[in-house]
Amino acid sequence: MSGSRRRGGIRGNEAVAGWLFVAPVVVILGLFLLLPILMALWVSLSGWNGQGSPFRADVPFVGADNYTRLFTQDGLARENFMTSIRNNAYYVLLVVPAQTVLALGLALVVNRRVLRGRSFFRTAFYFPSVTSSVAISVMFLFLFANTGAVNSLLSVFGLDGPQWFADPRGLLHLSLSGLGLVDLAHPPAALTDGGLLGLSWWEWLSGPSVAMSTIIILVVWTTSGTFMLMFLAALQDVPVQLEEASLIDGAGPWQRLRYVTLPLLKPTMFLVITLGLISTWQVFDQIYVMSQGNPAKTTLTPAYLSYRTAFKDFEYGSGAAISFVLFLLIVVLTLVQRWVMRDRDRVPRTRARLLPTRTRRS
Amino acid sequence: MFHGRLRKTAIAVAAAGALAVTSACGSGFDDGATPQQSSGPAALQVLIGSSGDAETKAVNDAAAKWATATGNTATVTPAQDLSQQLGQAFAGDSPPDVFYVDASRFADYASVGALEPYGDKLANKGDFYDSLKQTFTYDGKFYCAPKDFSTLALQVNTDLWTKAGLTDADLPTTWEQLQATAEKIKAKGLTPLVVGDTRDRIGAFLVQAGGWLISTDGKQATADSPENLQALTYFQGLQKKGLAVFPKQVDAGWGGEAFGKGKAVMTIEGNWIKGAMSNDFPNVKYTVHELPAGPKGKGTLSFTNCWGISAKSKFKDQAIKFVEAMTSVDQQLAYAKAFGVMPSLKTAKDGYSQQFPADGPFVTGADYAHGPVNAPKMDSVLSDFDTQLQKLATGDPKAVLERVQKNIAAALGS
């Protein structure tokens, strides 16, 4: 579709036919995607309280009030929202790199021709991804219980495991106090006095809580299988000739990975990171099942907060506003990521077209 | 290459767009008063938040009996997630006629006009406990009939009690005695008391100190009172000395679980603990006592549901008759037998006490129990309060109360 141009003459009716062909999809997408988004947009600008239709005349229009409460008004709404943004940012910062590297590593391992029982490992690594996230969440609740498998294992090594799901202390705070830089009971006044958007610097710098880190481990473990599959598919597209050519040029294994394989995986890398960013900013199931934002709001995320605001407080407008802010955040971050991962060297692109894989993929 | 990437971005953005649709939208554009159908058979839709099969069956049987006797029909549906299903039904203009309303959510529903204030039309309105009626009163109007109720009491593990060298004479009736007894237990190397880390348990101490988070009419925040400060300081003292712990600290989901596993000698829970103990820990022997009195006397918390009637119901008169049948003395005693709840009527008290003599402390609690905070938009404020309570051991009680005061005042003002 991308290369189509308007043409006259014998092909003049193609446009009409084309629209006819895509009409079912346009209708379905419009009805189930675009229309609900527009309705939600209206709700986010209204003071609808959940009684009857939000499109009646007596539903008040409040303009950007629902949005300003999240950013400019000092209150619980802003504090909760900023806390959720902080939690989710640390979550994304840890999950996306970890799951990408792990997925790539696993794909490289199971792609090796000499590995015995390759299909067994492929299935094993992919298995967490096809299992229900609720089931896995419940299993992790058992694993990380205070007397669960993880703490039992730690105690074998003489370590006293934390109370995973009850521990709201931030990892960054813990490591700072571990280094003797700060005292957790008396944080430095320089950090607690100032702040941004309702949270003090000290709170912003907490890092993910111990409870959140269990969810991070869980998500990295479950999603890396899916992304491994994507990397694996891309790896199998890498032509053998290229590897052989680099071998003849005298490249070692590391050089082959760095200068041959990774550049060819760049489109897949982009896809994996984009999908990773989106799904991590939307994390909901695990929070809903495992922690509901507890302990001490350290696992509160915007998606869960949006749900709670709408369905528990009947502030549907605020809830919808949160989801729109989250939506914009994801779009902006995706664009930033695209800009970061753009092709910096223009010349190789034309050369790249000569490569069989590249032309096939474009 | 470029187009491929663009396409992927487009897919990614579209996928992100799907996220924005988190808010369910209803349909239907009619508004105005709902026409009433007062003659002819009514078809009542009843949505209940059932505690289990026993409750579902009991309500079903009672509804069928009422339907046969009056010539109407009543369809009882147990909800998976009551508050979410109700939210969707209200938004879609198709609410059930009769439904359970949790006391802590009642004000939210009443304030948006979802409930019919029918309380004063009930024939048996004078018979409900006053504290329960107060719970379901909003803006001076008694909205809906309390279904049943539970209160908090103190449970004591008999074997551990003896093991700690204590007798009945040591049973605490005041805060001072509670602390003294707890110290004796602690000296024997046992955990004295496990208490849920929420306002629904710790709040009882506020009531015993003579305080509460909000004024009786639900219009003023009263969280930063000296009484509340005294209560939180007392509780924090118990925590700091290791006399009171939260369930999570002893690896349990709630107080009853920790108590059943013998991780603590005492706990503070409601009458629902009976079912949990007989199902999960049938061999653990325990006794139930009234909560120790604070500086301002006895205090406990009550938890209850009411039979809400939708403001949009077409069969309001029949629905009120239905609720009267469901809350009659005989019916409530039948419910008590089926799934262990306490009747909300004063005249059912004797009948209940005869059938369940061990529940005396729970029933007596009704006389001095305090209901949940009954003002709208309190859910996020109170969960923030819970968050502060979870950190109470290392926190500053005064700062905690000032914070919740500020938040309640803001929520009431908006």
XYZ file of N, CA and C in Angstrom, chain B residues 20-199:
540
model
N -5.914 2.984 25.527
C -6.667 4.145 25.985
C -8.113 3.792 26.283
N -8.548 2.642 25.785
C -9.941 2.277 25.967
C -10.098 1.506 27.261
N -9.708 2.097 28.357
C -9.850 1.356 29.606
C -11.175 1.643 30.263
N -11.825 2.669 29.819
C -13.058 3.032 30.481
C -14.241 2.482 29.690
N -15.070 1.720 30.365
C -16.201 1.135 29.669
C -17.243 2.204 29.398
N -17.838 2.119 28.254
C -18.827 3.129 27.917
C -20.193 2.496 27.791
N -21.154 3.128 28.302
C -22.487 2.586 28.239
C -23.233 3.099 27.026
N -24.397 2.562 26.826
C -25.202 3.041 25.718
C -26.558 3.427 26.278
N -27.392 3.910 25.424
C -28.710 4.315 25.888
C -28.723 5.799 26.155
N -29.752 6.447 25.708
C -29.756 7.898 25.786
C -30.969 8.440 26.522
N -31.759 7.536 27.135
C -32.955 8.040 27.786
C -32.619 8.566 29.161
N -33.275 9.590 29.566
C -33.160 10.006 30.956
C -34.539 10.430 31.448
N -34.598 10.840 32.698
C -35.886 11.188 33.267
C -36.389 10.068 34.147
N -37.528 10.279 34.768
C -38.050 9.346 35.753
C -38.457 8.027 35.105
N -38.229 6.948 35.847
C -38.578 5.633 35.340
C -40.053 5.364 35.631
N -40.846 4.948 34.646
C -42.256 4.633 34.921
C -42.357 3.438 35.862
N -43.274 3.518 36.796
C -43.425 2.447 37.777
C -44.539 1.505 37.369
N -44.293 0.236 37.645
C -45.338 -0.744 37.418
C -45.729 -1.288 38.779
N -46.899 -0.858 39.274
C -47.235 -1.250 40.640
C -48.220 -2.407 40.681
N -48.905 -2.674 39.562
C -49.805 -3.824 39.567
C -49.248 -4.905 38.660
N -49.792 -6.099 38.830
C -49.312 -7.218 38.014
C -48.040 -7.786 38.589
N -47.662 -8.982 38.137
C -46.471 -9.620 38.706
C -45.192 -8.885 38.303
N -44.302 -8.746 39.252
C -43.024 -8.091 38.995
C -41.962 -9.146 38.751
N -40.986 -8.799 37.917
C -39.845 -9.695 37.688
C -38.605 -9.007 38.249
N -38.237 -9.369 39.463
C -37.121 -8.706 40.129
C -35.798 -9.363 39.738
N -34.822 -8.512 39.426
C -33.451 -8.997 39.230
C -32.673 -8.707 40.509
N -32.074 -9.738 41.079
C -31.363 -9.576 42.344
C -29.899 -9.959 42.136
N -28.997 -9.017 42.412
C -27.556 -9.291 42.249
C -26.913 -9.321 43.632
N -26.291 -10.446 43.957
C -25.710 -10.547 45.297
C -24.206 -10.797 45.208
N -23.485 -10.270 46.173
C -22.059 -10.568 46.298
C -21.942 -11.694 47.299
N -22.019 -12.921 46.804
C -22.158 -14.059 47.703
C -20.821 -14.466 48.307
N -20.886 -14.908 49.571
C -19.667 -15.363 50.224
C -19.364 -16.810 49.860
N -20.290 -17.488 49.207
C -20.036 -18.878 48.832
C -21.321 -19.586 48.468
N -21.214 -20.866 48.196
C -22.378 -21.647 47.763
C -23.497 -21.616 48.794
N -23.118 -21.664 50.068
C -24.133 -21.713 51.120
C -25.009 -20.476 51.064
N -24.379 -19.317 50.881
C -25.145 -18.076 50.851
C -26.002 -18.007 49.586
N -25.407 -18.377 48.443
C -26.160 -18.346 47.194
C -27.418 -19.198 47.301
N -27.249 -20.398 47.860
C -28.386 -21.309 47.958
C -29.442 -20.740 48.909
N -28.992 -20.212 50.033
C -29.938 -19.694 51.015
C -30.746 -18.536 50.441
N -30.069 -17.630 49.727
C -30.784 -16.479 49.150
C -31.718 -16.945 48.044
N -31.251 -17.895 47.253
C -32.088 -18.449 46.196
C -33.369 -19.049 46.768
N -33.224 -19.853 47.818
C -34.383 -20.491 48.440
C -35.352 -19.450 48.966
N -34.784 -18.444 49.655
C -35.643 -17.411 50.240
C -36.368 -16.640 49.144
N -35.671 -16.348 48.042
C -36.287 -15.595 46.949
C -37.387 -16.411 46.299
N -37.127 -17.712 46.145
C -38.135 -18.576 45.529
C -39.379 -18.630 46.411
N -39.172 -18.685 47.721
C -40.290 -18.754 48.654
C -41.126 -17.471 48.551
N -40.419 -16.325 48.508
C -41.124 -15.043 48.393
C -41.897 -14.970 47.074
N -41.265 -15.441 46.007
C -41.878 -15.377 44.687
C -43.164 -16.201 44.656
N -43.114 -17.414 45.209
C -44.285 -18.269 45.208
C -45.394 -17.646 46.038
N -45.021 -17.079 47.176
C -46.034 -16.530 48.077
C -46.690 -15.292 47.495
N -45.989 -14.509 46.690
C -46.540 -13.237 46.227
C -46.913 -13.245 44.756
N -46.563 -14.298 44.036
C -46.910 -14.361 42.622
C -45.987 -13.570 41.729
N -44.891 -13.047 42.284
C -43.888 -12.365 41.455
C -42.770 -13.348 41.131
N -41.797 -12.880 40.376
C -40.600 -13.712 40.199
C -39.392 -12.907 40.667
N -38.385 -13.634 41.152
C -37.145 -12.997 41.582
C -35.976 -13.866 41.114
N -35.122 -13.308 40.268
C -33.976 -14.057 39.762
C -32.733 -13.616 40.514
N -32.122 -14.539 41.222
C -30.934 -14.208 42.013
C -29.673 -14.568 41.227
N -28.782 -13.586 41.041
C -27.521 -13.831 40.342
C -26.368 -13.525 41.279
N -25.512 -14.496 41.542
C -24.320 -14.172 42.331
C -23.277 -13.467 41.454
N -22.712 -12.363 41.930
C -21.764 -11.583 41.123
C -20.345 -12.119 41.305
N -19.556 -12.009 40.250
C -18.140 -12.358 40.368
C -17.388 -11.232 41.078
N -17.673 -10.014 40.618
C -17.032 -8.848 41.207
C -18.124 -7.795 41.319
N -18.739 -7.739 42.490
C -19.976 -6.980 42.644
C -19.817 -5.522 42.265
N -18.770 -4.855 42.774
C -18.712 -3.412 42.549
C -18.463 -3.101 41.081
N -17.685 -3.953 40.410
C -17.450 -3.697 38.989
C -18.713 -3.970 38.175
N -19.418 -5.067 38.490
C -20.625 -5.382 37.745
C -21.691 -4.328 37.964
N -21.794 -3.835 39.197
C -22.774 -2.784 39.459
C -22.407 -1.516 38.703
N -21.096 -1.182 38.721
C -20.646 0.008 38.004
C -21.031 -0.046 36.539
N -20.819 -1.212 35.939
C -21.158 -1.356 34.526
C -22.663 -1.279 34.308
N -23.429 -1.902 35.237
C -24.879 -1.904 35.078
C -25.439 -0.485 35.191
N -24.912 0.304 36.132
C -25.376 1.688 36.270
C -25.034 2.489 35.028
N -23.811 2.292 34.519
C -23.393 3.036 33.339
C -24.253 2.648 32.145
N -24.662 1.391 32.093
C -25.445 0.928 30.954
C -26.933 1.097 31.158
N -27.343 1.793 32.235
C -28.757 2.042 32.488
C -29.575 0.771 32.644
N -28.946 -0.313 33.051
C -29.699 -1.548 33.223
C -29.363 -2.184 34.560
N -29.478 -1.402 35.654
C -29.101 -1.990 36.943
C -30.121 -3.032 37.398
N -29.663 -3.992 38.216
C -30.604 -4.924 38.831
C -31.519 -4.165 39.777
N -32.689 -4.750 40.101
C -33.639 -4.048 40.961
C -33.142 -4.014 42.401
N -32.611 -5.167 42.843
C -32.172 -5.282 44.230
C -30.752 -5.826 44.216
N -29.887 -5.273 45.067
C -28.505 -5.741 45.069
C -27.864 -5.457 46.410
N -26.798 -6.189 46.726
C -26.050 -5.935 47.953
C -25.277 -4.630 47.784
N -25.213 -3.849 48.837
C -24.353 -2.664 48.830
C -23.455 -2.741 50.057
N -22.170 -2.767 49.844
C -21.246 -2.812 50.960
C -21.230 -1.464 51.678
N -21.166 -1.526 53.007
C -21.243 -0.289 53.780
C -20.155 0.706 53.397
N -18.958 0.203 53.076
C -17.863 1.127 52.780
C -18.036 1.771 51.406
N -18.896 1.199 50.552
C -19.133 1.798 49.244
C -20.469 2.517 49.175
N -21.256 2.379 50.238
C -22.625 2.879 50.214
C -22.710 4.354 49.822
N -21.856 5.169 50.438
C -21.962 6.613 50.199
C -21.648 6.952 48.739
N -20.742 6.183 48.136
C -20.441 6.425 46.723
C -21.694 6.259 45.869
N -22.435 5.168 46.135
C -23.649 4.914 45.356
C -24.725 5.942 45.685
N -24.887 6.221 46.981
C -25.948 7.148 47.369
C -25.687 8.544 46.800
N -24.413 8.964 46.812
C -24.118 10.336 46.400
C -24.343 10.548 44.910
N -24.253 9.516 44.098
C -24.481 9.699 42.672
C -25.924 9.381 42.284
N -26.777 9.134 43.293
C -28.192 8.948 43.001
C -28.551 7.594 42.433
N -27.719 6.584 42.705
C -28.019 5.266 42.164
C -29.013 4.513 43.041
N -29.125 4.935 44.303
C -29.950 4.179 45.243
C -31.273 4.891 45.502
N -32.291 4.071 45.708
C -33.598 4.581 46.105
C -33.602 4.697 47.633
N -33.855 5.888 48.195
C -33.882 5.996 49.663
C -35.201 5.490 50.213
N -35.307 4.192 50.406
C -36.599 3.606 50.774
C -36.674 3.265 52.262
N -35.557 3.505 53.002
C -35.469 3.032 54.387
C -36.689 3.349 55.240
N -37.211 4.572 55.116
C -38.301 4.957 56.004
C -39.636 4.332 55.620
N -39.699 3.710 54.440
C -40.944 3.047 54.055
C -41.037 1.639 54.606
N -39.938 1.143 55.183
C -39.932 -0.237 55.663
C -40.810 -0.392 56.894
N -41.548 -1.491 56.942
C -42.413 -1.738 58.087
C -41.585 -2.003 59.337
N -40.398 -2.624 59.163
C -39.607 -2.990 60.340
C -38.431 -2.040 60.564
N -38.584 -0.778 60.128
C -37.428 0.130 60.166
C -36.949 0.426 61.585
N -37.860 0.360 62.575
C -37.457 0.693 63.931
C -36.666 -0.420 64.602
N -36.649 -1.574 63.976
C -36.078 -2.745 64.637
C -34.585 -2.917 64.340
N -34.048 -2.190 63.362
C -32.625 -2.338 63.030
C -31.766 -1.672 64.102
N -30.572 -2.187 64.309
C -29.642 -1.559 65.245
C -29.347 -0.141 64.761
N -29.281 0.786 65.715
C -29.105 2.185 65.339
C -27.775 2.427 64.619
N -26.729 1.731 65.069
C -25.430 1.962 64.433
C -25.465 1.511 62.971
N -26.250 0.483 62.677
C -26.354 0.021 61.289
C -27.182 0.994 60.457
N -28.254 1.510 61.069
C -29.076 2.498 60.347
C -28.239 3.735 60.032
N -27.431 4.122 61.012
C -26.569 5.285 60.809
C -25.610 5.050 59.639
N -25.114 3.816 59.549
C -24.185 3.477 58.475
C -24.814 3.702 57.101
N -26.114 3.421 57.012
C -26.762 3.539 55.703
C -27.611 4.804 55.600
N -27.202 5.809 56.343
C -27.873 7.101 56.246
C -26.944 8.075 55.536
N -27.457 8.730 54.520
C -26.663 9.708 53.790
C -27.514 10.960 53.616
N -26.957 12.101 53.949
C -27.669 13.367 53.853
C -28.976 13.334 54.638
N -28.956 12.651 55.793
C -30.141 12.616 56.639
C -31.203 11.635 56.208
N -30.988 10.918 55.093
C -31.999 9.972 54.637
C -31.518 8.532 54.883
N -32.388 7.715 55.473
C -32.091 6.308 55.697
C -32.369 5.572 54.389
N -31.309 5.100 53.721
C -31.437 4.611 52.352
C -31.904 3.167 52.240
N -31.218 2.259 52.944
C -31.506 0.862 52.630
C -31.365 -0.022 53.865
N -32.021 -1.162 53.818
C -32.124 -2.045 54.975
C -30.838 -2.848 55.166
N -30.247 -2.778 56.372
C -29.050 -3.583 56.636
C -29.382 -5.067 56.502
N -28.557 -5.769 55.773
C -28.809 -7.193 55.502
C -28.478 -8.041 56.719
N -27.326 -7.796 57.279
C -26.843 -8.514 58.447
C -25.591 -7.763 58.865
N -24.846 -8.234 59.816
C -23.630 -7.503 60.157
C -22.623 -8.400 60.853
N -21.410 -7.885 60.955
C -20.340 -8.556 61.675
C -19.638 -7.501 62.514
N -19.047 -7.921 63.609
C -18.237 -6.997 64.402
C -16.894 -7.651 64.695
N -15.969 -6.844 65.151
C -14.655 -7.367 65.530
C -14.666 -7.772 66.995
N -13.909 -8.819 67.294
C -13.726 -9.227 68.681
C -12.324 -9.806 68.823
N -11.973 -10.142 70.030
C -10.631 -10.666 70.302
C -10.703 -12.193 70.363
N -9.851 -12.857 69.573
C -9.779 -14.313 69.629
C -8.503 -14.730 70.355
N -8.642 -15.733 71.204
C -7.505 -16.202 71.992
C -7.319 -17.694 71.748
N -6.111 -18.075 71.396
C -5.771 -19.471 71.173
C -5.591 -20.165 72.525
N -6.480 -21.103 72.810
C -6.531 -21.696 74.151
C -5.215 -22.382 74.532
N -4.678 -23.202 73.615
C -3.468 -23.966 73.944
C -2.272 -23.056 74.187
N -2.104 -22.062 73.294
C -0.961 -21.165 73.456
C -1.096 -20.314 74.715
N -2.346 -19.979 75.027
C -2.628 -19.184 76.221
C -2.130 -19.938 77.468
N -2.501 -21.225 77.527
C -2.056 -22.048 78.661
C -0.541 -22.209 78.638
N -0.013 -22.382 77.429
C 1.429 -22.569 77.293
C 2.193 -21.348 77.812
N 1.597 -20.173 77.622
C 2.248 -18.949 78.103
C 2.023 -18.765 79.602
N 1.368 -19.752 80.227
C 1.170 -19.693 81.673
C 0.083 -18.721 82.092
N -0.899 -18.499 81.207
C -1.939 -17.518 81.524
C -3.252 -18.225 81.842
N -4.101 -17.563 82.614
C -5.411 -18.118 82.952
C -6.481 -17.136 82.512
N -7.731 -17.486 82.781
C -8.844 -16.610 82.409
C -8.734 -15.243 83.073
N -8.076 -15.209 84.205
C -7.939 -13.933 84.915
C -7.082 -12.948 84.130
N -6.275 -13.483 83.207
C -5.403 -12.594 82.436
C -6.074 -12.015 81.205
N -7.301 -12.457 80.900
C -7.971 -11.961 79.688
C -8.074 -10.446 79.762
N -7.542 -9.729 78.771
C -7.468 -8.274 78.875
C -8.819 -7.613 78.642
N -9.170 -6.673 79.501
C -10.390 -5.904 79.293
C -10.090 -4.425 79.105
N -8.834 -4.023 79.301
C -8.462 -2.634 79.057
C -7.152 -2.613 78.260
N -6.800 -1.423 77.760
C -5.562 -1.284 77.005
C -4.351 -1.653 77.870
N -4.392 -1.211 79.140
C -3.258 -1.482 80.017
C -3.081 -2.979 80.200
N -4.245 -3.676 80.409
C -4.155 -5.121 80.595
C -3.689 -5.814 79.325
N -4.155 -5.296 78.196
C -3.731 -5.894 76.928
C -2.216 -5.835 76.808
N -1.663 -4.675 77.135
C -0.212 -4.526 77.034
C 0.510 -5.422 78.039
N -0.015 -5.458 79.277
C 0.634 -6.267 80.310
C 0.612 -7.747 79.933
N -0.560 -8.222 79.485
C -0.682 -9.621 79.079
C 0.242 -9.929 77.905
N 0.249 -9.000 76.942
C 1.091 -9.209 75.761
C 2.558 -9.304 76.154
N 2.962 -8.512 77.130
C 4.359 -8.572 77.559
C 4.682 -9.917 78.202
N 3.697 -10.456 78.964
C 3.916 -11.785 79.556
C 4.090 -12.838 78.467
N 3.231 -12.737 77.411
C 3.318 -13.721 76.325
C 4.647 -13.586 75.609
N 5.024 -12.344 75.370
C 6.276 -12.065 74.657
C 7.467 -12.654 75.427
N 7.393 -12.565 76.768
C 8.484 -13.069 77.604
C 8.642 -14.581 77.440
N 7.554 -15.258 77.047
C 7.628 -16.708 76.833
C 8.075 -17.053 75.413
N 8.402 -16.032 74.634
C 8.895 -16.286 73.285
C 7.806 -16.484 72.254
N 6.570 -16.107 72.577
C 5.489 -16.220 71.597
C 5.119 -14.830 71.089
N 4.501 -14.794 69.894
C 4.006 -13.517 69.382
C 2.636 -13.264 69.990
N 2.451 -12.160 70.710
C 1.174 -11.972 71.402
C -0.017 -11.735 70.481
N 0.101 -10.744 69.573
C -1.107 -10.293 68.883
C -0.809 -10.069 67.407
N -1.690 -10.594 66.550
C -1.575 -10.285 65.131
C -2.825 -9.516 64.718
N -2.601 -8.380 64.036
C -3.704 -7.495 63.656
C -3.546 -7.137 62.182
N -4.628 -7.217 61.422
C -4.600 -6.826 60.020
C -4.129 -5.389 59.850
N -3.333 -5.138 58.783
C -2.708 -3.818 58.627
C -3.612 -2.849 57.886
N -4.837 -2.698 58.363
C -5.782 -1.822 57.686
C -6.634 -1.063 58.705
N -7.277 0.009 58.228
C -8.143 0.784 59.125
C -9.312 -0.079 59.596
